[in-house]
Amino acid sequence: MDWALQRRMMVSRQLRGRGIRDERVLAAMIEIPREDFVLEDSRAAAYSDEPLGIGFGQTISQPYMTALMVQCLELEGTETVLEVGSGCGYHAAVLGAVAARVITIELIPELAAMARENLANTGRIGNITVIAGDGSLGYPPEAPYDAISVAAAAAAVPRALIEQLKDRGRMVIPVGPYADQELRVVRKKGGAIDWHVAEYCRFVPLREAAPRLD
Ligand code: SAH
C-alpha cells in the first residue's frame, strides 16, 4: 500500500476539492499517517471519505470534517488548544502540527490510552497531553485556551467551555440531536459571543459523566 500516495490523493480530492484552503492544515494532513491511528481492520480504508469505527461505539471523523474543524480555528502556531474527545488521537495529531500545545481529554480510559500510544508511536506526542476524564466541563487546570475543539455533539454549547476560552478565542463544536446537527464556530470577543454554522454534520453524543448544576 502506497500510503503517501493515498494521503496526497485524499488531500487533493476530499480536502482541496471541497474548499479546504488552510495550507498548514493541508500540509499536516499530507504528513500524518492516518493508517497508524485507525484499528488494524480499518487500515486499508484509512483514507476513505467516511468516518471509521475505533471501538467502544466511537468513530474517527471523515478526513474532510477533521480538516474543516481545524481550519475553522484559524491557528497560526502559537496557540494552546483544548480538544474534548481524543478518540484514537488523529485529530489531536493534526492540531499538534498547527498549534503550539494541545491538551486532549477523553472519557473512555481505553481510548485515552490508545490515543496516547498512537501519538507516541507516530512521534507526535511531544506537544500533546492526553488526559483520561470528562471534558464536558472543559479542563480548568490548563485554562484559558486560545481555541477549543469538541469532537462529540452537545445539546447546547456548554457554558464551562465558553468560560475557558481566552478573549478572541475560537471554539468549534457540533450541536444538536444525532440526525440534525450543525457544526458551530463560536468566537469570544470583548465578553460577547458570536457564532456561525460552518457545516451540517453527524457526531457521536458528548457524554456528561458529571451532573451539571446549570
Ligand atoms: N477526535 C477523534 C474522534 C473522537 S469521537 C479522533 O480523531 O479519533 C468522539 C470522542 O469523544 C469519543 O472517543 C468519545 O468517547 C469522546 N467523548 C464523548 N463524551 C466525552 C466527554 N464528556 N469527555 C471526553 N470525551 C468524550
PDB file of C-alpha atoms in Angstrom, residues 6-165:
ATOM      1  CA  GLN A   6      -3.179   7.800  -0.693  1.00  0.00           C
ATOM      2  CA  ARG A   7      -2.597  10.785   1.567  1.00  0.00           C
ATOM      3  CA  ARG A   8      -1.878  13.100  -1.354  1.00  0.00           C
ATOM      4  CA  MET A   9      -4.987  11.887  -3.176  1.00  0.00           C
ATOM      5  CA  MET A  10      -7.113  12.356  -0.057  1.00  0.00           C
ATOM      6  CA  VAL A  11      -5.811  15.914   0.352  1.00  0.00           C
ATOM      7  CA  SER A  12      -6.392  16.914  -3.261  1.00  0.00           C
ATOM      8  CA  ARG A  13      -9.798  15.251  -3.775  1.00  0.00           C
ATOM      9  CA  GLN A  14     -11.502  15.328  -0.392  1.00  0.00           C
ATOM     10  CA  LEU A  15      -9.938  18.470   1.091  1.00  0.00           C
ATOM     11  CA  ARG A  16      -8.776  20.945  -1.566  1.00  0.00           C
ATOM     12  CA  GLY A  17     -11.571  19.766  -3.840  1.00  0.00           C
ATOM     13  CA  ARG A  18     -14.131  20.729  -1.192  1.00  0.00           C
ATOM     14  CA  GLY A  19     -12.686  24.095  -0.315  1.00  0.00           C
ATOM     15  CA  ILE A  20     -10.170  23.485   2.481  1.00  0.00           C
ATOM     16  CA  ARG A  21      -7.657  26.309   1.935  1.00  0.00           C
ATOM     17  CA  ASP A  22      -5.514  26.499   5.089  1.00  0.00           C
ATOM     18  CA  GLU A  23      -2.118  25.381   3.759  1.00  0.00           C
ATOM     19  CA  ARG A  24      -0.829  24.481   7.227  1.00  0.00           C
ATOM     20  CA  VAL A  25      -3.773  22.135   7.797  1.00  0.00           C
ATOM     21  CA  LEU A  26      -3.301  20.575   4.348  1.00  0.00           C
ATOM     22  CA  ALA A  27       0.448  20.114   4.990  1.00  0.00           C
ATOM     23  CA  ALA A  28      -0.262  18.447   8.355  1.00  0.00           C
ATOM     24  CA  MET A  29      -2.699  16.011   6.757  1.00  0.00           C
ATOM     25  CA  ILE A  30      -0.215  15.156   3.999  1.00  0.00           C
ATOM     26  CA  GLU A  31       2.292  14.225   6.703  1.00  0.00           C
ATOM     27  CA  ILE A  32       0.330  12.469   9.452  1.00  0.00           C
ATOM     28  CA  PRO A  33      -0.043   8.701   8.933  1.00  0.00           C
ATOM     29  CA  ARG A  34      -3.785   8.243   9.478  1.00  0.00           C
ATOM     30  CA  GLU A  35      -3.319   4.495   8.868  1.00  0.00           C
ATOM     31  CA  ASP A  36      -1.385   4.312  12.151  1.00  0.00           C
ATOM     32  CA  PHE A  37      -4.315   5.743  14.147  1.00  0.00           C
ATOM     33  CA  VAL A  38      -7.216   3.584  12.917  1.00  0.00           C
ATOM     34  CA  LEU A  39      -7.849  -0.005  14.038  1.00  0.00           C
ATOM     35  CA  GLU A  40      -5.848  -2.742  12.305  1.00  0.00           C
ATOM     36  CA  ASP A  41      -9.013  -3.955  10.493  1.00  0.00           C
ATOM     37  CA  SER A  42      -9.623  -0.471   9.041  1.00  0.00           C
ATOM     38  CA  ARG A  43      -6.107   0.268   7.799  1.00  0.00           C
ATOM     39  CA  ALA A  44      -6.986  -0.341   4.145  1.00  0.00           C
ATOM     40  CA  ALA A  45      -9.849   2.179   4.490  1.00  0.00           C
ATOM     41  CA  ALA A  46      -7.769   4.764   6.374  1.00  0.00           C
ATOM     42  CA  TYR A  47      -8.059   7.375   3.583  1.00  0.00           C
ATOM     43  CA  SER A  48     -11.648   6.709   2.551  1.00  0.00           C
ATOM     44  CA  ASP A  49     -14.151   9.550   2.597  1.00  0.00           C
ATOM     45  CA  GLU A  50     -16.095   8.412   5.680  1.00  0.00           C
ATOM     46  CA  PRO A  51     -15.905   8.053   9.455  1.00  0.00           C
ATOM     47  CA  LEU A  52     -14.498   4.725  10.730  1.00  0.00           C
ATOM     48  CA  GLY A  53     -15.211   2.758  13.914  1.00  0.00           C
ATOM     49  CA  ILE A  54     -12.477   2.881  16.574  1.00  0.00           C
ATOM     50  CA  GLY A  55     -14.155   0.591  19.147  1.00  0.00           C
ATOM     51  CA  PHE A  56     -16.406   1.341  22.145  1.00  0.00           C
ATOM     52  CA  GLY A  57     -19.112   2.598  19.762  1.00  0.00           C
ATOM     53  CA  GLN A  58     -16.972   5.634  18.816  1.00  0.00           C
ATOM     54  CA  THR A  59     -15.642   6.856  15.461  1.00  0.00           C
ATOM     55  CA  ILE A  60     -12.774   8.774  13.899  1.00  0.00           C
ATOM     56  CA  SER A  61     -14.255  11.571  11.767  1.00  0.00           C
ATOM     57  CA  GLN A  62     -14.159  11.676   7.978  1.00  0.00           C
ATOM     58  CA  PRO A  63     -10.912  13.434   6.875  1.00  0.00           C
ATOM     59  CA  TYR A  64     -12.866  16.431   5.476  1.00  0.00           C
ATOM     60  CA  MET A  65     -14.564  17.019   8.829  1.00  0.00           C
ATOM     61  CA  THR A  66     -11.240  16.969  10.695  1.00  0.00           C
ATOM     62  CA  ALA A  67      -9.697  19.405   8.189  1.00  0.00           C
ATOM     63  CA  LEU A  68     -12.691  21.752   8.302  1.00  0.00           C
ATOM     64  CA  MET A  69     -12.788  21.786  12.117  1.00  0.00           C
ATOM     65  CA  VAL A  70      -9.086  22.574  12.406  1.00  0.00           C
ATOM     66  CA  GLN A  71      -9.285  25.217   9.647  1.00  0.00           C
ATOM     67  CA  CYS A  72     -12.169  26.940  11.473  1.00  0.00           C
ATOM     68  CA  LEU A  73      -9.897  27.538  14.490  1.00  0.00           C
ATOM     69  CA  GLU A  74      -7.554  29.765  12.399  1.00  0.00           C
ATOM     70  CA  LEU A  75      -4.412  28.522  14.165  1.00  0.00           C
ATOM     71  CA  GLU A  76      -1.040  30.144  13.454  1.00  0.00           C
ATOM     72  CA  GLY A  77       1.292  28.005  15.545  1.00  0.00           C
ATOM     73  CA  THR A  78       1.433  29.894  18.850  1.00  0.00           C
ATOM     74  CA  GLU A  79      -1.802  28.652  20.427  1.00  0.00           C
ATOM     75  CA  THR A  80      -2.738  26.342  23.267  1.00  0.00           C
ATOM     76  CA  VAL A  81      -5.720  24.231  22.223  1.00  0.00           C
ATOM     77  CA  LEU A  82      -8.113  22.040  24.221  1.00  0.00           C
ATOM     78  CA  GLU A  83      -9.655  19.079  22.432  1.00  0.00           C
ATOM     79  CA  VAL A  84     -12.648  17.310  24.005  1.00  0.00           C
ATOM     80  CA  GLY A  85     -12.902  13.686  22.762  1.00  0.00           C
ATOM     81  CA  SER A  86      -9.450  12.310  21.834  1.00  0.00           C
ATOM     82  CA  GLY A  87     -10.767   9.079  20.289  1.00  0.00           C
ATOM     83  CA  CYS A  88      -7.802   7.473  18.525  1.00  0.00           C
ATOM     84  CA  GLY A  89      -5.709  10.670  18.698  1.00  0.00           C
ATOM     85  CA  TYR A  90      -5.671  11.539  14.980  1.00  0.00           C
ATOM     86  CA  HIS A  91      -7.409  14.916  15.276  1.00  0.00           C
ATOM     87  CA  ALA A  92      -5.081  15.802  18.187  1.00  0.00           C
ATOM     88  CA  ALA A  93      -2.093  14.994  15.953  1.00  0.00           C
ATOM     89  CA  VAL A  94      -3.390  17.428  13.302  1.00  0.00           C
ATOM     90  CA  LEU A  95      -3.965  20.107  15.958  1.00  0.00           C
ATOM     91  CA  GLY A  96      -0.477  19.469  17.354  1.00  0.00           C
ATOM     92  CA  ALA A  97       1.057  20.083  13.928  1.00  0.00           C
ATOM     93  CA  VAL A  98      -0.527  23.540  13.566  1.00  0.00           C
ATOM     94  CA  ALA A  99      -0.625  24.818  17.183  1.00  0.00           C
ATOM     95  CA  ALA A 100       1.982  25.157  19.945  1.00  0.00           C
ATOM     96  CA  ARG A 101       0.349  22.899  22.507  1.00  0.00           C
ATOM     97  CA  VAL A 102      -2.643  20.541  22.720  1.00  0.00           C
ATOM     98  CA  ILE A 103      -4.453  19.209  25.779  1.00  0.00           C
ATOM     99  CA  THR A 104      -6.854  16.455  24.735  1.00  0.00           C
ATOM    100  CA  ILE A 105      -9.322  14.850  27.149  1.00  0.00           C
ATOM    101  CA  GLU A 106     -11.115  11.529  26.570  1.00  0.00           C
ATOM    102  CA  LEU A 107     -13.881   9.996  28.694  1.00  0.00           C
ATOM    103  CA  ILE A 108     -13.247   6.317  27.816  1.00  0.00           C
ATOM    104  CA  PRO A 109      -9.965   5.312  29.522  1.00  0.00           C
ATOM    105  CA  GLU A 110      -9.125   2.635  26.911  1.00  0.00           C
ATOM    106  CA  LEU A 111      -9.412   5.224  24.124  1.00  0.00           C
ATOM    107  CA  ALA A 112      -7.295   7.734  26.070  1.00  0.00           C
ATOM    108  CA  ALA A 113      -4.632   5.014  26.308  1.00  0.00           C
ATOM    109  CA  MET A 114      -4.993   4.249  22.576  1.00  0.00           C
ATOM    110  CA  ALA A 115      -4.638   7.941  21.681  1.00  0.00           C
ATOM    111  CA  ARG A 116      -1.523   8.273  23.845  1.00  0.00           C
ATOM    112  CA  GLU A 117       0.003   5.152  22.298  1.00  0.00           C
ATOM    113  CA  ASN A 118      -0.806   6.169  18.695  1.00  0.00           C
ATOM    114  CA  LEU A 119       0.626   9.661  19.257  1.00  0.00           C
ATOM    115  CA  ALA A 120       3.784   8.235  20.835  1.00  0.00           C
ATOM    116  CA  ASN A 121       4.266   5.613  18.104  1.00  0.00           C
ATOM    117  CA  THR A 122       3.983   8.225  15.361  1.00  0.00           C
ATOM    118  CA  GLY A 123       6.362  10.635  17.140  1.00  0.00           C
ATOM    119  CA  ARG A 124       3.610  13.228  17.681  1.00  0.00           C
ATOM    120  CA  ILE A 125       3.231  13.169  21.480  1.00  0.00           C
ATOM    121  CA  GLY A 126       5.835  15.941  22.095  1.00  0.00           C
ATOM    122  CA  ASN A 127       3.463  18.915  22.441  1.00  0.00           C
ATOM    123  CA  ILE A 128       0.313  16.901  23.245  1.00  0.00           C
ATOM    124  CA  THR A 129      -1.023  15.845  26.660  1.00  0.00           C
ATOM    125  CA  VAL A 130      -3.740  13.160  26.740  1.00  0.00           C
ATOM    126  CA  ILE A 131      -5.985  13.178  29.807  1.00  0.00           C
ATOM    127  CA  ALA A 132      -8.489  10.463  30.724  1.00  0.00           C
ATOM    128  CA  GLY A 133     -11.601  12.193  32.065  1.00  0.00           C
ATOM    129  CA  ASP A 134     -14.831  14.050  31.384  1.00  0.00           C
ATOM    130  CA  GLY A 135     -14.268  17.071  29.166  1.00  0.00           C
ATOM    131  CA  SER A 136     -17.876  18.277  29.038  1.00  0.00           C
ATOM    132  CA  LEU A 137     -16.885  20.837  31.658  1.00  0.00           C
ATOM    133  CA  GLY A 138     -13.579  21.556  29.912  1.00  0.00           C
ATOM    134  CA  TYR A 139     -10.254  21.179  31.676  1.00  0.00           C
ATOM    135  CA  PRO A 140      -9.794  24.062  34.149  1.00  0.00           C
ATOM    136  CA  PRO A 141      -6.174  23.331  35.247  1.00  0.00           C
ATOM    137  CA  GLU A 142      -4.763  24.490  31.878  1.00  0.00           C
ATOM    138  CA  ALA A 143      -7.421  27.131  31.045  1.00  0.00           C
ATOM    139  CA  PRO A 144      -7.857  29.594  29.417  1.00  0.00           C
ATOM    140  CA  TYR A 145      -7.359  28.297  25.854  1.00  0.00           C
ATOM    141  CA  ASP A 146      -6.803  30.099  22.563  1.00  0.00           C
ATOM    142  CA  ALA A 147      -9.007  27.514  20.879  1.00  0.00           C
ATOM    143  CA  ILE A 148     -11.271  24.589  21.801  1.00  0.00           C
ATOM    144  CA  SER A 149     -12.243  21.712  19.503  1.00  0.00           C
ATOM    145  CA  VAL A 150     -15.121  19.456  20.560  1.00  0.00           C
ATOM    146  CA  ALA A 151     -15.383  16.078  18.788  1.00  0.00           C
ATOM    147  CA  ALA A 152     -18.782  14.999  20.155  1.00  0.00           C
ATOM    148  CA  ALA A 153     -22.191  16.650  19.831  1.00  0.00           C
ATOM    149  CA  ALA A 154     -23.644  18.685  22.689  1.00  0.00           C
ATOM    150  CA  ALA A 155     -27.315  19.598  23.217  1.00  0.00           C
ATOM    151  CA  ALA A 156     -26.139  23.196  23.683  1.00  0.00           C
ATOM    152  CA  VAL A 157     -22.730  24.850  23.909  1.00  0.00           C
ATOM    153  CA  PRO A 158     -21.519  24.117  27.479  1.00  0.00           C
ATOM    154  CA  ARG A 159     -21.045  27.363  29.399  1.00  0.00           C
ATOM    155  CA  ALA A 160     -17.904  25.994  31.069  1.00  0.00           C
ATOM    156  CA  LEU A 161     -16.215  25.731  27.669  1.00  0.00           C
ATOM    157  CA  ILE A 162     -17.020  29.336  26.776  1.00  0.00           C
ATOM    158  CA  GLU A 163     -15.633  30.422  30.131  1.00  0.00           C
ATOM    159  CA  GLN A 164     -12.373  28.591  29.421  1.00  0.00           C
ATOM    160  CA  LEU A 165     -11.826  30.402  26.112  1.00  0.00           C
TER     161      LEU A 165
END
